[in-house]
CSV table of N, CA, C and O in Angstrom, one decimal:
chain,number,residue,atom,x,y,z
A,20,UNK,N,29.1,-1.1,18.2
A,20,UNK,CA,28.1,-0.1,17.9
A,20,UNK,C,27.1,-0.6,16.8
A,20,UNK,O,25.9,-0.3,17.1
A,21,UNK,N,27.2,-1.4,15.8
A,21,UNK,CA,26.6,-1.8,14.7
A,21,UNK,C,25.7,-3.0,15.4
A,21,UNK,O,24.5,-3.1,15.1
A,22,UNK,N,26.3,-3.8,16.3
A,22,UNK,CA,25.4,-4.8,16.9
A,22,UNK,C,24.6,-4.1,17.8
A,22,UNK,O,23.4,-4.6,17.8
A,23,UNK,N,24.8,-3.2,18.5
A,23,UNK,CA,23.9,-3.0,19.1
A,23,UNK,C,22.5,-1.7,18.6
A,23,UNK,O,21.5,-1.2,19.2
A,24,UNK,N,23.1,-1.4,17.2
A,24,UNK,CA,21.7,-0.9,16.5
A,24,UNK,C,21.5,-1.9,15.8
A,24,UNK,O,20.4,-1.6,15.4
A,25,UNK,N,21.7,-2.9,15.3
A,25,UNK,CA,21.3,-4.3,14.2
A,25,UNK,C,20.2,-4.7,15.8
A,25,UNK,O,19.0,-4.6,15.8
A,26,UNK,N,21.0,-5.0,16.9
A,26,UNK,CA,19.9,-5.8,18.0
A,26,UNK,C,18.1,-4.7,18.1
A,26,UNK,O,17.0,-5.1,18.3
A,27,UNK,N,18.7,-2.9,17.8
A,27,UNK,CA,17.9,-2.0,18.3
A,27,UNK,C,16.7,-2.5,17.3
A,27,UNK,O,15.6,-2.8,17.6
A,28,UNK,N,17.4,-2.4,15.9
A,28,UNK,CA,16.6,-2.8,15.0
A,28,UNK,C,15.1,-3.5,14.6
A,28,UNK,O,14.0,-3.2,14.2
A,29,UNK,N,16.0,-4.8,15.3
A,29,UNK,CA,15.1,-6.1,15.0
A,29,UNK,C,14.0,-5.8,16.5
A,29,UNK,O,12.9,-6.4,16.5
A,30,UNK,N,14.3,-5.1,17.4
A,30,UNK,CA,13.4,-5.0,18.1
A,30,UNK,C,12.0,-3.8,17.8
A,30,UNK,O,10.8,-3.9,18.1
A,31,UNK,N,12.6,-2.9,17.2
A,31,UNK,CA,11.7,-2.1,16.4
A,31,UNK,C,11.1,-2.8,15.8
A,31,UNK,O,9.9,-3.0,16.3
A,32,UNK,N,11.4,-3.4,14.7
A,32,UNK,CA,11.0,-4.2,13.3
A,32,UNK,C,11.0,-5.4,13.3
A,32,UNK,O,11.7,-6.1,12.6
A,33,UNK,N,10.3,-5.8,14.0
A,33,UNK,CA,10.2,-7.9,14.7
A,33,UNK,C,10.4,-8.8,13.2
A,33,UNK,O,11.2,-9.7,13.1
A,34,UNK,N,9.4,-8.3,12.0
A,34,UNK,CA,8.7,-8.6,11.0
A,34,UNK,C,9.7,-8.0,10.0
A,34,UNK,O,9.5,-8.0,8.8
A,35,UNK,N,10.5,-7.6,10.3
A,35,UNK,CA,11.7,-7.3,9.1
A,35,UNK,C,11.0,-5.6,9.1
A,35,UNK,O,10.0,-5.2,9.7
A,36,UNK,N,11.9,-4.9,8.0
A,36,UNK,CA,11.7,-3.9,7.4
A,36,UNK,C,11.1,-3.7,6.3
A,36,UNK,O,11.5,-4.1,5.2
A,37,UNK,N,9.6,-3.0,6.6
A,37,UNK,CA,8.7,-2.6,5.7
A,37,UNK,C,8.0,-1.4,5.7
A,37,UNK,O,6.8,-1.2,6.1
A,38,UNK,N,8.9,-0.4,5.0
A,38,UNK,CA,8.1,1.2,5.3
A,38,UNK,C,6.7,1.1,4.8
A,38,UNK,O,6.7,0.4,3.8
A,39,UNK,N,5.8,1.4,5.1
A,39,UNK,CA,4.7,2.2,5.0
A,39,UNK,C,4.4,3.1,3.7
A,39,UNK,O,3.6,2.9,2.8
A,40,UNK,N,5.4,4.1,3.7
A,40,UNK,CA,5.0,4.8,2.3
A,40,UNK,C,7.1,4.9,1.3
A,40,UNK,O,8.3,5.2,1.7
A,41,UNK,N,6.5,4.4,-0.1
A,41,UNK,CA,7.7,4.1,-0.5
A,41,UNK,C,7.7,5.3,-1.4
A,41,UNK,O,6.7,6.0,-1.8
A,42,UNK,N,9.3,5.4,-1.9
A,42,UNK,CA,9.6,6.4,-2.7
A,42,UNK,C,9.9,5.8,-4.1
A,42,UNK,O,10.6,4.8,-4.3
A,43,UNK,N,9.2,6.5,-5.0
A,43,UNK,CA,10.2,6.0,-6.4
A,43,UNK,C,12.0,6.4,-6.6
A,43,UNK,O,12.6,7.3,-6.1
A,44,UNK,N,12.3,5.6,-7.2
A,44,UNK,CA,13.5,5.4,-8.1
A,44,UNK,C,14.2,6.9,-8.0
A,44,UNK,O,15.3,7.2,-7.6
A,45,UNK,N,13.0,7.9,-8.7
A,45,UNK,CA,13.5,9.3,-9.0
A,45,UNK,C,13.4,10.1,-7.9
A,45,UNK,O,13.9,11.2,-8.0
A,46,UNK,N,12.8,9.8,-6.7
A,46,UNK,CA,12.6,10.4,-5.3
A,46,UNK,C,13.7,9.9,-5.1
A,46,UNK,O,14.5,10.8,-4.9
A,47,UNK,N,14.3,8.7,-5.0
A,47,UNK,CA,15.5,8.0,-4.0
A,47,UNK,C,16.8,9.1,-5.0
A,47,UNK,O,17.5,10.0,-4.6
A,48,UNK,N,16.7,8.9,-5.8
A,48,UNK,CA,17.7,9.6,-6.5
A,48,UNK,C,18.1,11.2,-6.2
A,48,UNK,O,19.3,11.7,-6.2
A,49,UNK,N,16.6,12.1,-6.0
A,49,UNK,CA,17.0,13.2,-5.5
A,49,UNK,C,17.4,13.5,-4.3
A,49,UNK,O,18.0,14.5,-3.9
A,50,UNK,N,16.7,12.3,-3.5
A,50,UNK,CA,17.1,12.3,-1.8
A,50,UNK,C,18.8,12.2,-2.0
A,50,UNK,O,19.4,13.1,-1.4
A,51,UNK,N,19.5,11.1,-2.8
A,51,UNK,CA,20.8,10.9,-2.5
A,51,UNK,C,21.8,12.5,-3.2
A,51,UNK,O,22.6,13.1,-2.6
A,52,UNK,N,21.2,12.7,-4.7
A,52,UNK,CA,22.1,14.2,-4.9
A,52,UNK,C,21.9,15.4,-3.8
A,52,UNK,O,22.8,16.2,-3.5
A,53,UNK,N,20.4,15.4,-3.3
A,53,UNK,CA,20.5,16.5,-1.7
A,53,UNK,C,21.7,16.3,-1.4
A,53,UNK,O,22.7,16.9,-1.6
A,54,UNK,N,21.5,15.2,-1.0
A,54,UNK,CA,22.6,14.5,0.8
A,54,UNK,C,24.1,15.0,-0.2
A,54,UNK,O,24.7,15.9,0.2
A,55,UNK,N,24.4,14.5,-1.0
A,55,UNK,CA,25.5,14.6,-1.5
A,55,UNK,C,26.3,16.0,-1.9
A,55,UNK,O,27.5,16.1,-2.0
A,56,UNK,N,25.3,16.9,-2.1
A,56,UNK,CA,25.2,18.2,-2.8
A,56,UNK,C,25.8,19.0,-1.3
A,56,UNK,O,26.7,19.9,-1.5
A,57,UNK,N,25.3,18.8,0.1
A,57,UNK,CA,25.3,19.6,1.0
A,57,UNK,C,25.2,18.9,2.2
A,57,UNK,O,24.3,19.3,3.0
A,58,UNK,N,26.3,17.7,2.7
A,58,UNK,CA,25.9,16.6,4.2
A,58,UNK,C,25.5,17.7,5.1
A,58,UNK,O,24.6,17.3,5.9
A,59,UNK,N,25.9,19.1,5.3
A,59,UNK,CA,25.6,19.4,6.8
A,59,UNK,C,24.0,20.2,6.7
A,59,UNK,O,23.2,20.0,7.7
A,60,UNK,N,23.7,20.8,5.8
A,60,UNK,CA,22.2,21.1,5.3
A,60,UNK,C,21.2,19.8,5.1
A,60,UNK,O,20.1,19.7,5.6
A,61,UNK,N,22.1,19.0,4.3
A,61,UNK,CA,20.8,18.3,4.4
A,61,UNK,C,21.0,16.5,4.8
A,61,UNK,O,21.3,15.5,4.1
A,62,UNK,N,20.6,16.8,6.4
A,62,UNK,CA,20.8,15.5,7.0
A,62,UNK,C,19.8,14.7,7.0
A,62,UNK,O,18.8,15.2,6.6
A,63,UNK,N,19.7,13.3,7.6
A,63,UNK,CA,19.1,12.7,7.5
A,63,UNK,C,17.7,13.4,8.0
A,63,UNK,O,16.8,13.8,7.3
A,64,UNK,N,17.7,13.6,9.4
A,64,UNK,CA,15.8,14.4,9.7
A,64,UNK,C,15.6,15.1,8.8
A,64,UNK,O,14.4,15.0,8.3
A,65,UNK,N,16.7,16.0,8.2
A,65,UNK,CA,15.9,17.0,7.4
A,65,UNK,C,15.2,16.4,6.2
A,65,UNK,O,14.1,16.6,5.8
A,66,UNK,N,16.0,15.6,5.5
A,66,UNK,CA,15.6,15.0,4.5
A,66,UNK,C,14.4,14.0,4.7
A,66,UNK,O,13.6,13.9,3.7
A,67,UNK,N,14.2,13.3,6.0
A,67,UNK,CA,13.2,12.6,6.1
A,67,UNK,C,11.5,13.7,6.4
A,67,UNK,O,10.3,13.6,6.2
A,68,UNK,N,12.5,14.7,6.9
A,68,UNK,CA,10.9,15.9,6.8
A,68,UNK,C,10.4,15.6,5.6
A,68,UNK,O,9.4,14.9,5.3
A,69,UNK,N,11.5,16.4,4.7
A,69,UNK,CA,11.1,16.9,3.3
A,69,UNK,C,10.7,15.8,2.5
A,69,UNK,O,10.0,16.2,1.6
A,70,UNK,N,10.8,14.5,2.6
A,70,UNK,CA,10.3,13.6,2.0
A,70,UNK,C,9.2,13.2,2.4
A,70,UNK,O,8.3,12.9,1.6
A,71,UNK,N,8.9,13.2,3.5
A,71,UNK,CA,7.8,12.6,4.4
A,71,UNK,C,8.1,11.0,4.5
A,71,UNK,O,7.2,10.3,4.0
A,72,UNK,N,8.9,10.5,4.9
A,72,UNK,CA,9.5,9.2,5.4
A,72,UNK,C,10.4,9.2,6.8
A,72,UNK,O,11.1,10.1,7.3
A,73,UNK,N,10.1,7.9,7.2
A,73,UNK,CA,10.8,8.0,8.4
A,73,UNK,C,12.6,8.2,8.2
A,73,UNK,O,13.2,7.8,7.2
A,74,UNK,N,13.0,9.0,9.4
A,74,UNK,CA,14.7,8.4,8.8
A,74,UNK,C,15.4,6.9,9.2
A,74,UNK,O,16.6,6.4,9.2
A,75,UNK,N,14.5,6.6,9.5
A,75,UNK,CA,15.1,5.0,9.0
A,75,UNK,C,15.6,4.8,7.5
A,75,UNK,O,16.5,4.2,6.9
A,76,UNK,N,14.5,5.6,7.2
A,76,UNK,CA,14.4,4.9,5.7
A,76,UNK,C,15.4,5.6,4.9
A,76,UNK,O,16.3,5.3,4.1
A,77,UNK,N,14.9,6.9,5.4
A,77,UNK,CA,16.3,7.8,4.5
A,77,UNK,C,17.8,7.3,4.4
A,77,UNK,O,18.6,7.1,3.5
A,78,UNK,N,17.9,7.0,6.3
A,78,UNK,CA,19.5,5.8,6.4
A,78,UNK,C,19.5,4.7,5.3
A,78,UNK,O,20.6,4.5,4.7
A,79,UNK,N,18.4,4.2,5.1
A,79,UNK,CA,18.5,2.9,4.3
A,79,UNK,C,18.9,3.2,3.0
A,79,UNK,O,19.8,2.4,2.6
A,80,UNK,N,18.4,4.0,2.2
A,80,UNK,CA,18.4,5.0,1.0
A,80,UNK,C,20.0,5.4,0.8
A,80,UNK,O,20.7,4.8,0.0
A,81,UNK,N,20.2,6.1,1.3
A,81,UNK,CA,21.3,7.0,1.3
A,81,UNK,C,22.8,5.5,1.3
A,81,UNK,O,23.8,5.4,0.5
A,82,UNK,N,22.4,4.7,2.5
A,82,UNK,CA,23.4,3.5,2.4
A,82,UNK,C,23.6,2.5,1.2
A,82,UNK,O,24.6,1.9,0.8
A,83,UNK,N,22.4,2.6,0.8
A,83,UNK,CA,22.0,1.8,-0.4
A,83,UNK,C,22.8,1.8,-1.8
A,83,UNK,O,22.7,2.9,-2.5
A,84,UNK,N,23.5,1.0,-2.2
A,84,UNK,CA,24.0,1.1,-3.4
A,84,UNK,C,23.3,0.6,-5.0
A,84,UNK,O,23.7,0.8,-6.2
A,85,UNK,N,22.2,0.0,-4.6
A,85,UNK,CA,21.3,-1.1,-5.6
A,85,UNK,C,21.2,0.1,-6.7
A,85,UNK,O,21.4,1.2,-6.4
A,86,UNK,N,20.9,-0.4,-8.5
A,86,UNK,CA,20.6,0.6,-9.0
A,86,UNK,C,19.7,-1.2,-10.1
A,86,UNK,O,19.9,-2.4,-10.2
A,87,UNK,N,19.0,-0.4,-10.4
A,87,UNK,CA,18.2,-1.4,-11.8
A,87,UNK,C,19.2,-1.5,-13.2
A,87,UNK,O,19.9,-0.5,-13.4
A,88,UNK,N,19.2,-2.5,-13.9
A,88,UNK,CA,19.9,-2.9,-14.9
A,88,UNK,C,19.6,-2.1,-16.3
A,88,UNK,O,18.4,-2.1,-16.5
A,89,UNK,N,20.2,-1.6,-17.1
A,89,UNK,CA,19.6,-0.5,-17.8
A,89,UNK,C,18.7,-1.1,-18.9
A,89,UNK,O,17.9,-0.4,-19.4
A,90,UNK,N,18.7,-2.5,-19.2
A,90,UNK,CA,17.9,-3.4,-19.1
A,90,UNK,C,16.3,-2.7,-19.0
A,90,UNK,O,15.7,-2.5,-20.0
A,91,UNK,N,15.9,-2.5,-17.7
A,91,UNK,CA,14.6,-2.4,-17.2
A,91,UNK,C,14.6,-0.6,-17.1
A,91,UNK,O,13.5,-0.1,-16.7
């Protein structure tokens, strides 16, 4: 299953992955407490409505573990 959306992918995205319109730090953050707060309310479409991003991106977000070093 993962190979054959990784293959779906790269045919979408020839050029790699590069959204169009990006979210800050504090958007990605409220996107993830939604999703977490309520999986069946607020799924990936709905969330990519409400953000105005594709749900690619929301997948990408939501899968994402990265966080900035407290550092910066």
């Amino acid at each position: 299953e993962w190979r054959t959306h990784r293959q779906r992918m790269k045919e979408i995205f020839p050029e790699g992955w590069n959204p169009t319109r990006k979210l800050s730090r504090e958007a990605m953050e409220a996107l993830r407490s939604l999703h977490a707060l309520d999986k069946e309310m607020f799924t990936t479409p709905v969330l990519a409505n409400k953000f105005k991003i594709s749900p690619e991106a929301v997948r990408r977000i939501l899968r994402s573990k990265w966080e900035p070093s407290k550092e910066k």
